[in-house]
């Protein structure tokens, strides 16, 4: 069977590919997405996108120029993203959860000529120190982006781009160092939609997708933007800011597919008694971004009679390359390789690891990035040929399922034995009073002994008292080898997270190394 990219023409514009396939009579009047109770059809989407492209052309933007998009999930994001690609301009979505310093860095690093954002963000960023930026467009105000593009009475023809050239960038949310610009080609979204969206999830035209992850995040971009469009389905653009908002959205829009993250599944379960979720519309629940604890999977299944189809991917591959399948899920693991991806576990010498042995995850596939912008050495360290070293530690069992052991810099030794923090966290999650937990190592500066430290948030109605701490310690000793049981427990109101919602372990480690004790409340 030939590769997907071999079936695409050399002259290929991915915006035209996804938009024009839905303009046939059968699909043109179907809903493309919902936002704040309003439905936008595929015909309306096509019109807005082409007018956005014409507007960008009138700003004298040329092919390969960059347009930064700093917005929450909203219609203007979609119109600008596809409109830029339609014109051959490169959109650069920026996560609104990033720090101001990181946003300033991304604007400067990407050399964006135009920034589309809100008035509130413009004020936070003023002055914007970038010699390349010459226009700031706002979605709110007297001259809003929507009003500007609806004035366009000429529809721009799509640019004759190559399937191999840069279509868009996404910045990583790395917990150390500055964000890296990941450059993706026009073909990448097609590969992910075909190999994961259609083949693994079985997305179809009657689906309604709801994603907790936002569109500047690679996982959210696929969930909301291009995977539903690949089959003529609909997506929900949400501005939810809490678990209760998410539950309200799910009750209102009645999606068929929920793209969640572990903390959201845990949060919904945590408020089940006061705000139970009606899951009758959901045919599929998906989780990614970080490892889903086995106990959360099991409790979700017992409470809602729904499996969670867990998978894992990276920004560099755009979406998921390891996934469970409904009816074949193994709780606590990342699943098996998605068709089209060669996923292997190798040792430090590059030799294949046998089943049951922890090694380094490396992946090959057609959706692999072109590289990191202006990071040649880091690109070469990560990629060789069509294969990437992900930096994740994994093991594969005898059935071909992959089990995440942690990032290469997260594993640590206690009593001379390697420890995966995820193994300890999975056990502690089973304690009835624990909501979330993160495990990190702490070294005794005097004797250089490494100890296990657990940061814990409690469920609703629980307060961090000595009785609860003793209960947790007893539970850990009963269910873990003695050297894996936490020697120190810190109760915190919430765990620090990266801009994409992952637990920020490096920040926890830094807190310990700087102060010798927890100080993140």
mmCIF file of N, CA and C in Angstrom, residues 334-426:
data_model
loop_
_atom_site.group_PDB
_atom_site.id
_atom_site.type_symbol
_atom_site.label_atom_id
_atom_site.label_comp_id
_atom_site.label_asym_id
_atom_site.label_seq_id
_atom_site.Cartn_x
_atom_site.Cartn_y
_atom_site.Cartn_z
ATOM 1 N N UNK A 334 -0.449 3.246 26.689
ATOM 2 C CA UNK A 334 -0.653 4.146 25.547
ATOM 3 C C UNK A 334 -1.218 3.440 24.325
ATOM 4 N N UNK A 335 -1.391 2.126 24.399
ATOM 5 C CA UNK A 335 -1.970 1.389 23.286
ATOM 6 C C UNK A 335 -0.917 0.837 22.347
ATOM 7 N N UNK A 336 -1.354 0.570 21.111
ATOM 8 C CA UNK A 336 -0.471 0.018 20.080
ATOM 9 C C UNK A 336 -0.228 1.064 19.006
ATOM 10 N N UNK A 337 0.714 0.795 18.128
ATOM 11 C CA UNK A 337 1.068 1.776 17.107
ATOM 12 C C UNK A 337 -0.071 1.978 16.121
ATOM 13 N N UNK A 338 -0.253 3.222 15.722
ATOM 14 C CA UNK A 338 -1.230 3.582 14.694
ATOM 15 C C UNK A 338 -0.653 3.193 13.343
ATOM 16 N N UNK A 339 -1.493 2.651 12.471
ATOM 17 C CA UNK A 339 -1.039 2.246 11.141
ATOM 18 C C UNK A 339 -0.345 3.412 10.445
ATOM 19 N N UNK A 340 0.800 3.119 9.825
ATOM 20 C CA UNK A 340 1.558 4.160 9.153
ATOM 21 C C UNK A 340 2.722 4.682 9.975
ATOM 22 N N UNK A 341 2.754 4.317 11.262
ATOM 23 C CA UNK A 341 3.852 4.726 12.138
ATOM 24 C C UNK A 341 4.640 3.500 12.579
ATOM 25 N N UNK A 342 5.952 3.594 12.481
ATOM 26 C CA UNK A 342 6.839 2.544 12.970
ATOM 27 C C UNK A 342 7.345 2.998 14.330
ATOM 28 N N UNK A 343 6.876 2.345 15.389
ATOM 29 C CA UNK A 343 7.204 2.729 16.760
ATOM 30 C C UNK A 343 8.068 1.640 17.380
ATOM 31 N N UNK A 344 9.229 2.043 17.878
ATOM 32 C CA UNK A 344 10.170 1.074 18.430
ATOM 33 C C UNK A 344 10.719 1.556 19.769
ATOM 34 N N UNK A 345 11.183 0.586 20.558
ATOM 35 C CA UNK A 345 11.876 0.888 21.816
ATOM 36 C C UNK A 345 13.291 0.358 21.682
ATOM 37 N N UNK A 346 14.257 1.254 21.863
ATOM 38 C CA UNK A 346 15.653 0.882 21.667
ATOM 39 C C UNK A 346 16.475 1.240 22.903
ATOM 40 N N UNK A 347 17.614 0.577 23.034
ATOM 41 C CA UNK A 347 18.504 0.889 24.148
ATOM 42 C C UNK A 347 19.444 2.032 23.770
ATOM 43 N N UNK A 348 20.396 2.342 24.634
ATOM 44 C CA UNK A 348 21.288 3.473 24.400
ATOM 45 C C UNK A 348 22.156 3.293 23.167
ATOM 46 N N UNK A 349 22.316 2.047 22.705
ATOM 47 C CA UNK A 349 23.117 1.775 21.510
ATOM 48 C C UNK A 349 22.277 1.710 20.244
ATOM 49 N N UNK A 350 20.969 1.911 20.395
ATOM 50 C CA UNK A 350 20.085 1.872 19.238
ATOM 51 C C UNK A 350 19.566 0.493 18.890
ATOM 52 N N UNK A 351 19.853 -0.501 19.721
ATOM 53 C CA UNK A 351 19.366 -1.863 19.476
ATOM 54 C C UNK A 351 17.965 -2.029 20.049
ATOM 55 N N UNK A 352 17.144 -2.837 19.376
ATOM 56 C CA UNK A 352 15.767 -3.064 19.820
ATOM 57 C C UNK A 352 15.733 -3.724 21.190
ATOM 58 N N UNK A 353 14.867 -3.220 22.045
ATOM 59 C CA UNK A 353 14.690 -3.814 23.371
ATOM 60 C C UNK A 353 13.673 -4.948 23.295
ATOM 61 N N UNK A 354 13.903 -6.036 24.014
ATOM 62 C CA UNK A 354 12.904 -7.112 24.056
ATOM 63 C C UNK A 354 11.688 -6.677 24.866
ATOM 64 N N UNK A 355 10.554 -7.365 24.718
ATOM 65 C CA UNK A 355 9.369 -7.037 25.512
ATOM 66 C C UNK A 355 9.683 -7.039 27.005
ATOM 67 N N UNK A 356 9.159 -6.043 27.710
ATOM 68 C CA UNK A 356 9.338 -5.956 29.145
ATOM 69 C C UNK A 356 10.540 -5.149 29.596
ATOM 70 N N UNK A 357 11.389 -4.725 28.650
ATOM 71 C CA UNK A 357 12.562 -3.942 29.020
ATOM 72 C C UNK A 357 12.339 -2.473 28.691
ATOM 73 N N UNK A 358 12.662 -1.597 29.645
ATOM 74 C CA UNK A 358 12.497 -0.154 29.441
ATOM 75 C C UNK A 358 13.585 0.359 28.507
ATOM 76 N N UNK A 359 13.175 1.180 27.548
ATOM 77 C CA UNK A 359 14.122 1.770 26.613
ATOM 78 C C UNK A 359 13.625 3.107 26.117
ATOM 79 N N UNK A 360 14.250 3.592 25.064
ATOM 80 C CA UNK A 360 13.928 4.900 24.489
ATOM 81 C C UNK A 360 12.970 4.744 23.324
ATOM 82 N N UNK A 361 11.934 5.572 23.315
ATOM 83 C CA UNK A 361 10.927 5.492 22.252
ATOM 84 C C UNK A 361 11.402 6.268 21.026
ATOM 85 N N UNK A 362 11.345 5.622 19.866
ATOM 86 C CA UNK A 362 11.607 6.316 18.620
ATOM 87 C C UNK A 362 10.498 5.982 17.628
ATOM 88 N N UNK A 363 10.164 6.965 16.813
ATOM 89 C CA UNK A 363 8.988 6.852 15.939
ATOM 90 C C UNK A 363 9.338 7.335 14.541
ATOM 91 N N UNK A 364 8.798 6.644 13.540
ATOM 92 C CA UNK A 364 8.893 7.079 12.147
ATOM 93 C C UNK A 364 7.480 7.231 11.603
ATOM 94 N N UNK A 365 7.258 8.239 10.762
ATOM 95 C CA UNK A 365 5.939 8.427 10.181
ATOM 96 C C UNK A 365 5.892 9.640 9.284
ATOM 97 N N UNK A 366 4.873 9.683 8.427
ATOM 98 C CA UNK A 366 4.775 10.731 7.413
ATOM 99 C C UNK A 366 4.407 12.102 7.962
ATOM 100 N N UNK A 367 3.890 12.170 9.173
ATOM 101 C CA UNK A 367 3.497 13.466 9.722
ATOM 102 C C UNK A 367 4.614 14.132 10.508
ATOM 103 N N UNK A 368 5.820 13.567 10.441
ATOM 104 C CA UNK A 368 6.950 14.142 11.165
ATOM 105 C C UNK A 368 7.235 15.560 10.667
ATOM 106 N N UNK A 369 7.546 16.439 11.596
ATOM 107 C CA UNK A 369 7.816 17.842 11.292
ATOM 108 C C UNK A 369 8.955 17.985 10.281
ATOM 109 N N UNK A 370 9.026 19.158 9.649
ATOM 110 C CA UNK A 370 10.163 19.494 8.801
ATOM 111 C C UNK A 370 11.390 19.795 9.662
ATOM 112 N N UNK A 371 11.160 20.285 10.867
ATOM 113 C CA UNK A 371 12.253 20.589 11.779
ATOM 114 C C UNK A 371 11.863 21.676 12.751
ATOM 115 N N UNK A 372 12.788 22.012 13.664
ATOM 116 C CA UNK A 372 12.591 23.137 14.577
ATOM 117 C C UNK A 372 13.133 24.406 13.921
ATOM 118 N N UNK A 373 12.348 25.484 13.975
ATOM 119 C CA UNK A 373 12.767 26.749 13.387
ATOM 120 C C UNK A 373 14.025 27.274 14.102
ATOM 121 N N UNK A 374 15.050 27.536 13.305
ATOM 122 C CA UNK A 374 16.297 28.131 13.823
ATOM 123 C C UNK A 374 16.938 27.304 14.941
ATOM 124 N N UNK A 375 16.684 25.991 14.939
ATOM 125 C CA UNK A 375 17.275 25.107 15.958
ATOM 126 C C UNK A 375 17.902 23.904 15.240
ATOM 127 N N UNK A 376 18.922 24.154 14.432
ATOM 128 C CA UNK A 376 19.502 23.100 13.609
ATOM 129 C C UNK A 376 20.068 21.965 14.448
ATOM 130 N N UNK A 377 20.825 22.276 15.473
ATOM 131 C CA UNK A 377 21.437 21.228 16.277
ATOM 132 C C UNK A 377 20.392 20.387 17.000
ATOM 133 N N UNK A 378 19.366 21.038 17.531
ATOM 134 C CA UNK A 378 18.310 20.290 18.217
ATOM 135 C C UNK A 378 17.507 19.445 17.240
ATOM 136 N N UNK A 379 17.330 19.941 16.018
ATOM 137 C CA UNK A 379 16.649 19.153 14.992
ATOM 138 C C UNK A 379 17.446 17.896 14.673
ATOM 139 N N UNK A 380 18.760 18.053 14.509
ATOM 140 C CA UNK A 380 19.592 16.905 14.156
ATOM 141 C C UNK A 380 19.733 15.923 15.304
ATOM 142 N N UNK A 381 19.675 16.420 16.534
ATOM 143 C CA UNK A 381 19.725 15.526 17.685
ATOM 144 C C UNK A 381 18.449 14.697 17.796
ATOM 145 N N UNK A 382 17.329 15.264 17.343
ATOM 146 C CA UNK A 382 16.033 14.584 17.483
ATOM 147 C C UNK A 382 15.727 13.676 16.300
ATOM 148 N N UNK A 383 16.121 14.091 15.094
ATOM 149 C CA UNK A 383 15.703 13.402 13.876
ATOM 150 C C UNK A 383 16.889 12.805 13.145
ATOM 151 N N UNK A 384 16.722 11.570 12.712
ATOM 152 C CA UNK A 384 17.650 11.009 11.741
ATOM 153 C C UNK A 384 16.807 10.264 10.698
ATOM 154 N N UNK A 385 16.929 10.719 9.437
ATOM 155 C CA UNK A 385 16.053 10.198 8.391
ATOM 156 C C UNK A 385 14.619 10.591 8.681
ATOM 157 N N UNK A 386 13.721 9.614 8.647
ATOM 158 C CA UNK A 386 12.306 9.864 8.953
ATOM 159 C C UNK A 386 11.962 9.446 10.374
ATOM 160 N N UNK A 387 12.977 9.235 11.203
ATOM 161 C CA UNK A 387 12.788 8.742 12.566
ATOM 162 C C UNK A 387 13.155 9.810 13.582
ATOM 163 N N UNK A 388 12.373 9.862 14.668
ATOM 164 C CA UNK A 388 12.630 10.831 15.726
ATOM 165 C C UNK A 388 12.786 10.130 17.069
ATOM 166 N N UNK A 389 13.767 10.554 17.822
ATOM 167 C CA UNK A 389 13.914 10.122 19.213
ATOM 168 C C UNK A 389 13.038 11.042 20.064
ATOM 169 N N UNK A 390 12.037 10.510 20.703
ATOM 170 C CA UNK A 390 11.043 11.348 21.382
ATOM 171 C C UNK A 390 11.489 11.830 22.760
ATOM 172 N N UNK A 391 12.454 11.152 23.373
ATOM 173 C CA UNK A 391 12.857 11.509 24.739
ATOM 174 C C UNK A 391 12.012 10.825 25.793
ATOM 175 N N UNK A 392 11.096 9.939 25.385
ATOM 176 C CA UNK A 392 10.239 9.211 26.323
ATOM 177 C C UNK A 392 10.816 7.835 26.616
ATOM 178 N N UNK A 393 10.623 7.394 27.841
ATOM 179 C CA UNK A 393 10.998 6.040 28.243
ATOM 180 C C UNK A 393 9.752 5.157 28.210
ATOM 181 N N UNK A 394 9.845 4.027 27.543
ATOM 182 C CA UNK A 394 8.710 3.122 27.360
ATOM 183 C C UNK A 394 9.155 1.677 27.520
ATOM 184 N N UNK A 395 8.169 0.810 27.716
ATOM 185 C CA UNK A 395 8.380 -0.621 27.521
ATOM 186 C C UNK A 395 7.198 -1.165 26.739
ATOM 187 N N UNK A 396 7.446 -2.227 26.007
ATOM 188 C CA UNK A 396 6.393 -2.882 25.211
ATOM 189 C C UNK A 396 6.150 -4.259 25.785
ATOM 190 N N UNK A 397 4.862 -4.615 25.968
ATOM 191 C CA UNK A 397 4.572 -5.930 26.521
ATOM 192 C C UNK A 397 4.477 -6.970 25.401
ATOM 193 N N UNK A 398 4.214 -8.191 25.776
ATOM 194 C CA UNK A 398 4.202 -9.292 24.816
ATOM 195 C C UNK A 398 3.067 -9.175 23.810
ATOM 196 N N UNK A 399 2.031 -8.383 24.128
ATOM 197 C CA UNK A 399 0.892 -8.213 23.222
ATOM 198 C C UNK A 399 1.052 -7.020 22.289
ATOM 199 N N UNK A 400 2.184 -6.338 22.380
ATOM 200 C CA UNK A 400 2.418 -5.198 21.495
ATOM 201 C C UNK A 400 1.886 -3.877 22.013
ATOM 202 N N UNK A 401 1.480 -3.830 23.285
ATOM 203 C CA UNK A 401 1.026 -2.585 23.899
ATOM 204 C C UNK A 401 2.212 -1.851 24.512
ATOM 205 N N UNK A 402 2.190 -0.524 24.401
ATOM 206 C CA UNK A 402 3.286 0.306 24.874
ATOM 207 C C UNK A 402 2.909 0.971 26.206
ATOM 208 N N UNK A 403 3.842 0.940 27.146
ATOM 209 C CA UNK A 403 3.607 1.471 28.482
ATOM 210 C C UNK A 403 4.602 2.596 28.767
ATOM 211 N N UNK A 404 4.072 3.772 29.069
ATOM 212 C CA UNK A 404 4.897 4.949 29.319
ATOM 213 C C UNK A 404 5.508 4.872 30.701
ATOM 214 N N UNK A 405 6.830 5.051 30.762
ATOM 215 C CA UNK A 405 7.548 5.005 32.034
ATOM 216 C C UNK A 405 7.966 6.391 32.505
ATOM 217 N N UNK A 406 7.874 7.386 31.641
ATOM 218 C CA UNK A 406 8.246 8.747 31.994
ATOM 219 C C UNK A 406 9.209 9.330 30.973
ATOM 220 N N UNK A 407 9.433 10.632 31.086
ATOM 221 C CA UNK A 407 10.445 11.266 30.257
ATOM 222 C C UNK A 407 11.824 10.800 30.727
ATOM 223 N N UNK A 408 12.795 10.883 29.833
ATOM 224 C CA UNK A 408 14.135 10.378 30.172
ATOM 225 C C UNK A 408 14.736 11.099 31.374
ATOM 226 N N UNK A 409 14.297 12.361 31.587
ATOM 227 C CA UNK A 409 14.835 13.120 32.720
ATOM 228 C C UNK A 409 13.943 13.034 33.959
ATOM 229 N N UNK A 410 12.911 12.165 33.918
ATOM 230 C CA UNK A 410 11.999 12.031 35.054
ATOM 231 C C UNK A 410 12.272 10.767 35.868
ATOM 232 N N UNK A 411 12.867 9.744 35.253
ATOM 233 C CA UNK A 411 13.195 8.536 35.990
ATOM 234 C C UNK A 411 14.364 8.818 36.933
ATOM 235 N N UNK A 412 14.359 8.171 38.084
ATOM 236 C CA UNK A 412 15.440 8.375 39.040
ATOM 237 C C UNK A 412 15.677 7.086 39.824
ATOM 238 N N UNK A 413 16.838 7.025 40.475
ATOM 239 C CA UNK A 413 17.208 5.821 41.212
ATOM 240 C C UNK A 413 17.063 6.022 42.719
ATOM 241 N N UNK A 414 16.515 5.006 43.362
ATOM 242 C CA UNK A 414 16.455 4.932 44.822
ATOM 243 C C UNK A 414 16.958 3.541 45.207
ATOM 244 N N UNK A 415 17.885 3.496 46.140
ATOM 245 C CA UNK A 415 18.490 2.209 46.538
ATOM 246 C C UNK A 415 19.075 1.462 45.340
ATOM 247 N N UNK A 416 19.560 2.226 44.360
ATOM 248 C CA UNK A 416 20.188 1.618 43.194
ATOM 249 C C UNK A 416 19.217 1.086 42.159
ATOM 250 N N UNK A 417 17.916 1.306 42.337
ATOM 251 C CA UNK A 417 16.923 0.786 41.397
ATOM 252 C C UNK A 417 16.188 1.945 40.716
ATOM 253 N N UNK A 418 15.974 1.791 39.400
ATOM 254 C CA UNK A 418 15.262 2.824 38.651
ATOM 255 C C UNK A 418 13.803 2.886 39.063
ATOM 256 N N UNK A 419 13.302 4.103 39.202
ATOM 257 C CA UNK A 419 11.905 4.314 39.595
ATOM 258 C C UNK A 419 11.224 5.186 38.550
ATOM 259 N N UNK A 420 10.022 4.772 38.146
ATOM 260 C CA UNK A 420 9.170 5.610 37.318
ATOM 261 C C UNK A 420 8.158 6.295 38.223
ATOM 262 N N UNK A 421 8.121 7.620 38.251
ATOM 263 C CA UNK A 421 7.153 8.312 39.115
ATOM 264 C C UNK A 421 5.711 7.926 38.792
ATOM 265 N N UNK A 422 5.448 7.561 37.533
ATOM 266 C CA UNK A 422 4.086 7.220 37.132
ATOM 267 C C UNK A 422 3.580 5.975 37.858
ATOM 268 N N UNK A 423 4.480 5.026 38.097
ATOM 269 C CA UNK A 423 4.085 3.810 38.801
ATOM 270 C C UNK A 423 3.592 4.134 40.212
ATOM 271 N N UNK A 424 4.309 5.027 40.900
ATOM 272 C CA UNK A 424 3.916 5.413 42.251
ATOM 273 C C UNK A 424 2.628 6.228 42.217
ATOM 274 N N UNK A 425 2.542 7.152 41.269
ATOM 275 C CA UNK A 425 1.349 7.992 41.157
ATOM 276 C C UNK A 425 0.103 7.156 40.894
ATOM 277 N N UNK A 426 0.250 6.134 40.058
ATOM 278 C CA UNK A 426 -0.901 5.299 39.724
ATOM 279 C C UNK A 426 -1.443 4.592 40.968
#
